[in-house]
PDB file of C-alpha atoms in Angstrom:
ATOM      1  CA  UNK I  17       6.579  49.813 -94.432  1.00 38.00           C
ATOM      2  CA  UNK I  18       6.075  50.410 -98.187  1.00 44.00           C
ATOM      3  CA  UNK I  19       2.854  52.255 -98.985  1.00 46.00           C
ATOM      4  CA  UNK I  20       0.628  51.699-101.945  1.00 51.00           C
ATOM      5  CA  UNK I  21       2.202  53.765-104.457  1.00 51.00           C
ATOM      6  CA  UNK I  22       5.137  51.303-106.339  1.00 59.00           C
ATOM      7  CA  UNK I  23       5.553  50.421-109.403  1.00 73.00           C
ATOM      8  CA  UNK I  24       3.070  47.552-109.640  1.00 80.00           C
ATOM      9  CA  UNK I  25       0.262  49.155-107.821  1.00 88.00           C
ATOM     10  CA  UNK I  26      -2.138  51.491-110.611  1.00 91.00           C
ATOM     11  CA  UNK I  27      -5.306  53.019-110.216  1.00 92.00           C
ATOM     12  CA  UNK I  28      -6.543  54.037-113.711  1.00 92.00           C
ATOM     13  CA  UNK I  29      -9.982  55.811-115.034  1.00 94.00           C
ATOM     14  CA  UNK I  30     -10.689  55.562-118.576  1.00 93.00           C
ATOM     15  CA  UNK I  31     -13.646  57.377-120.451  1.00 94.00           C
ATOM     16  CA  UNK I  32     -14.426  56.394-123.793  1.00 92.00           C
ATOM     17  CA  UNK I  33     -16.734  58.188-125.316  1.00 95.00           C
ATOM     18  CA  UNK I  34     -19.536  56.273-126.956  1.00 93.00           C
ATOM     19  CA  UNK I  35     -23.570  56.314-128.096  1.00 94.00           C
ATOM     20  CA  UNK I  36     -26.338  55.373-126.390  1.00 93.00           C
ATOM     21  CA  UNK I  37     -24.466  53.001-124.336  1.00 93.00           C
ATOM     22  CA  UNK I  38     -26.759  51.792-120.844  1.00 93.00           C
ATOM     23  CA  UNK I  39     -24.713  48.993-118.814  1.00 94.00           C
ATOM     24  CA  UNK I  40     -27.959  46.414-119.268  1.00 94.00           C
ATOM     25  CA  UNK I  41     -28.035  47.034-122.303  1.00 93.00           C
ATOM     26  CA  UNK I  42     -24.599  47.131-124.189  1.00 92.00           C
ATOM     27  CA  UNK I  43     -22.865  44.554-121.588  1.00 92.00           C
ATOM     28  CA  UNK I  44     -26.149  42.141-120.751  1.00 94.00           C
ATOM     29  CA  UNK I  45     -28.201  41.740-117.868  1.00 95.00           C
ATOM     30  CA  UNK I  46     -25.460  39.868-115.964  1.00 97.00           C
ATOM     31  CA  UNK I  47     -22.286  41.018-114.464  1.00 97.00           C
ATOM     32  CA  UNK I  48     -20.684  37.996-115.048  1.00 96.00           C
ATOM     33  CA  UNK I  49     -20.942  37.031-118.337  1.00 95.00           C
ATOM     34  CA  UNK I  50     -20.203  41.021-118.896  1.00 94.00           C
ATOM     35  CA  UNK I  51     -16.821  40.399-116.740  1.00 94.00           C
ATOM     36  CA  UNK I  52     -16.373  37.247-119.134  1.00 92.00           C
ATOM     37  CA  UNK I  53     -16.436  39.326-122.089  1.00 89.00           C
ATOM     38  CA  UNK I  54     -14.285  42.423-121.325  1.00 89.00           C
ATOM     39  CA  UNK I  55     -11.634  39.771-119.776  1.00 89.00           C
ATOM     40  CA  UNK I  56     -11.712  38.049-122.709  1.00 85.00           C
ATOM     41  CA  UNK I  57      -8.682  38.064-125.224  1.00 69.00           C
ATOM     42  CA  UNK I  58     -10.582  40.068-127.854  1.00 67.00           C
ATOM     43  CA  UNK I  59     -10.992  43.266-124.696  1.00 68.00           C
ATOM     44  CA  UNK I  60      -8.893  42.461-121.846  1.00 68.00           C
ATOM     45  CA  UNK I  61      -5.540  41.674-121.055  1.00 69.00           C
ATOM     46  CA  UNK I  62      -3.474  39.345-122.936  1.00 75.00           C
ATOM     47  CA  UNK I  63      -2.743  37.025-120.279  1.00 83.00           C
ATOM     48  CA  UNK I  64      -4.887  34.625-118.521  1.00 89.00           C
ATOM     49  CA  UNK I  65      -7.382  35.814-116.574  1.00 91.00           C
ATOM     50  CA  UNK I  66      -9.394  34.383-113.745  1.00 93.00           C
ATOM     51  CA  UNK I  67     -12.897  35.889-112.412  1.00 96.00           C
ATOM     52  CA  UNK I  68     -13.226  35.551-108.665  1.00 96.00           C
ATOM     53  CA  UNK I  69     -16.456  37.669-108.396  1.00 97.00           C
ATOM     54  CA  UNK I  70     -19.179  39.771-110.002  1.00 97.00           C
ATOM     55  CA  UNK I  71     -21.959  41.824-108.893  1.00 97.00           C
ATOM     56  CA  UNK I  72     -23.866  44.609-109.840  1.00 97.00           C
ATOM     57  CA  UNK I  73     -24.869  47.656-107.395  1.00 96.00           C
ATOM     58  CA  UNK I  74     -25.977  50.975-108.035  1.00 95.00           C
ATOM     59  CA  UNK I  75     -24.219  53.838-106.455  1.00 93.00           C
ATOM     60  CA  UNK I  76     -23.860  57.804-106.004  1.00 89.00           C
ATOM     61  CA  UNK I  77     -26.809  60.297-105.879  1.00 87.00           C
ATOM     62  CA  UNK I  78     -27.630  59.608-109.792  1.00 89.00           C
ATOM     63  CA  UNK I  79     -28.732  56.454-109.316  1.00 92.00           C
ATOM     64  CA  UNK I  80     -25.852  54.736-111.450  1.00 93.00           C
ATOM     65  CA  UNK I  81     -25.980  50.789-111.835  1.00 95.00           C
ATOM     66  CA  UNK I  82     -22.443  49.819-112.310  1.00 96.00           C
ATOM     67  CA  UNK I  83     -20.227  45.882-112.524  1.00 97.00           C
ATOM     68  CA  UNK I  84     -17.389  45.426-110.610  1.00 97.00           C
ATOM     69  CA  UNK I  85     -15.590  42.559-110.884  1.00 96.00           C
ATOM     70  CA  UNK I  86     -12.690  40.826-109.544  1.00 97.00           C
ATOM     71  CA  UNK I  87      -9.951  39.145-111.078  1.00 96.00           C
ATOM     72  CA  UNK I  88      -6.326  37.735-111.564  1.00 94.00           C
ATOM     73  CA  UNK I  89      -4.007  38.159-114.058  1.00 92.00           C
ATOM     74  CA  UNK I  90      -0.968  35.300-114.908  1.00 92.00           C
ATOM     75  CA  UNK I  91       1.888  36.494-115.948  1.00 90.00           C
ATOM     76  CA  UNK I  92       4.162  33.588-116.202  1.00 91.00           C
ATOM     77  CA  UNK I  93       6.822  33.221-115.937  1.00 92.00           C
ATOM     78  CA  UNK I  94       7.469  37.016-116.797  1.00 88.00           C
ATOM     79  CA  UNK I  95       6.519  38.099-112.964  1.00 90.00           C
ATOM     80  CA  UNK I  96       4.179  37.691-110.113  1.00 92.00           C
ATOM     81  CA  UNK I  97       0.314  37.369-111.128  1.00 94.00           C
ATOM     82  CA  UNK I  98      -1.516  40.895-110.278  1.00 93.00           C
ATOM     83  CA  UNK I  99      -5.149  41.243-108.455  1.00 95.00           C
ATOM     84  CA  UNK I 100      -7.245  43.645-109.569  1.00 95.00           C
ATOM     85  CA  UNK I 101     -10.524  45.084-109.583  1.00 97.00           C
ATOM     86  CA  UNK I 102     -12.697  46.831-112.197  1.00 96.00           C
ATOM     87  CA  UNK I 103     -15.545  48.924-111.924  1.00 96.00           C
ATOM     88  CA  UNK I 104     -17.666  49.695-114.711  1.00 95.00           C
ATOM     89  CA  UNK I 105     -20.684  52.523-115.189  1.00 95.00           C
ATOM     90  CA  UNK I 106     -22.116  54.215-117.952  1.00 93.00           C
ATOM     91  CA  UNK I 107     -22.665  57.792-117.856  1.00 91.00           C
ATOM     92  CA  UNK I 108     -26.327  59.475-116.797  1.00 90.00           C
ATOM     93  CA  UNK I 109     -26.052  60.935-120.802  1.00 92.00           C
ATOM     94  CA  UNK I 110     -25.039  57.335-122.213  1.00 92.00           C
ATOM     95  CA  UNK I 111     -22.560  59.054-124.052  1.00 95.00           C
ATOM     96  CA  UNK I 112     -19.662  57.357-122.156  1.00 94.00           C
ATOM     97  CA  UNK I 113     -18.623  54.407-121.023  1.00 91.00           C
ATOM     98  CA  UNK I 114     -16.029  54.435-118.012  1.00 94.00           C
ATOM     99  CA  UNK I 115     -13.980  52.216-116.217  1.00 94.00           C
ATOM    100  CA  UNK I 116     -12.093  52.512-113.197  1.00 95.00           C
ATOM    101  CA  UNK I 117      -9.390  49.418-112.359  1.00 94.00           C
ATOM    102  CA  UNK I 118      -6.906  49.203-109.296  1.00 95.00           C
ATOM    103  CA  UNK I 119      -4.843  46.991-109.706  1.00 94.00           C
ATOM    104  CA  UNK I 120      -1.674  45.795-107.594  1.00 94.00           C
ATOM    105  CA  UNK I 121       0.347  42.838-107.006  1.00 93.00           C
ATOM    106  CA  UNK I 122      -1.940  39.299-105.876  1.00 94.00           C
ATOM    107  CA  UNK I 123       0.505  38.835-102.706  1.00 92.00           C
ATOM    108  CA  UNK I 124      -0.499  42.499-102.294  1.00 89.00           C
ATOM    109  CA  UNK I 125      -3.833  42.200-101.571  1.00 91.00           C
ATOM    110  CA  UNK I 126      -3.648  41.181 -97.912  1.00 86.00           C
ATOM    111  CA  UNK I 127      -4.589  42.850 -94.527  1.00 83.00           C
ATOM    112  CA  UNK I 128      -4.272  46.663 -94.829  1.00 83.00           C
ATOM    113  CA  UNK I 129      -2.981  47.241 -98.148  1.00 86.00           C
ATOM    114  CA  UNK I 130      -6.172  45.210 -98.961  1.00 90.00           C
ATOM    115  CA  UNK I 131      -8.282  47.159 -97.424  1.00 92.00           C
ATOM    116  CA  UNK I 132      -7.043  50.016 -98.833  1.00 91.00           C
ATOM    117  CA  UNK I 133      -7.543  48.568-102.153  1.00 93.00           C
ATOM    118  CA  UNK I 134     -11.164  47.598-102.211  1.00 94.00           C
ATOM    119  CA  UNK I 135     -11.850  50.819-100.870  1.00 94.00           C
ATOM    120  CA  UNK I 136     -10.649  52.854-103.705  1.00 94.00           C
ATOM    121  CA  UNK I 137     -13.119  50.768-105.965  1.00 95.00           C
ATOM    122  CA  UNK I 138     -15.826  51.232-103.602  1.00 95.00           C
ATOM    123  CA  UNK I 139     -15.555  55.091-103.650  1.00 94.00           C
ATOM    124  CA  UNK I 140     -15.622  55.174-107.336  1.00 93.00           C
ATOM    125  CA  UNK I 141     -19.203  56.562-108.432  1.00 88.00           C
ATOM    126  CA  UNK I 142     -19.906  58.931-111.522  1.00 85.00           C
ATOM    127  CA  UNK I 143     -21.361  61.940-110.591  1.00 77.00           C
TER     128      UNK I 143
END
């Protein structure tokens, strides 16, 4: 049984450092259209992108409203499409903006390994 760690399965955390930034109101009021903007070709990947889902939720002890979103990415004919999830929260300062994203195969994304996933993005919380 091959465990999440290959060479198509990521977990990444960027912080970019930024002013006055507020999720509301640099991204908008909805997680969707937000998710439609940073998947677009001018932020995102390259490739095609599909949003399955958006939502906004505020975790950890701070308070923190973050968007998490869903999505697929096509590859091609290149290689398989990957799955991933993004997470989004701005810091308590609003002097960063960061972004968690695990990402794995789409086939991947089934039974355990699944669960697995979605659970890394649900832990994520600034603190």
């Amino acid at each position: 049984r091959q465990g999440l760690s290959n060479r198509e399965t990521n977990v990444s955390v960027i912080i970019n450092g930024v002013k006055d930034f507020t999720i509301k109101g640099t991204l908008g009021s909805d997680p969707k259209a937000a998710a439609e903007i940073l998947l677009s070709n001018k932020f995102g990947p390259r490739r095609p992108t599909t949003l399955i889902s958006s939502f906004e939720e505020i975790r950890g002890e701070n308070n923190i409203p973050i968007y998490q979103f869903e999505y697929t990415v096509d590859r091609g004919d290149r290689a398989p499409p990957l799955h991933a999830i993004s997470v989004i929260a701005g810091s308590v300062a609003g002097d960063a903006f960061v972004t968690l994203t695990v990402v794995s195969l789409d086939r991947a994304w089934t039974g355990q390994a699944d669960d697995s996933l979605r659970q890394i993005a649900k832990s994520f919380k600034l603190v």
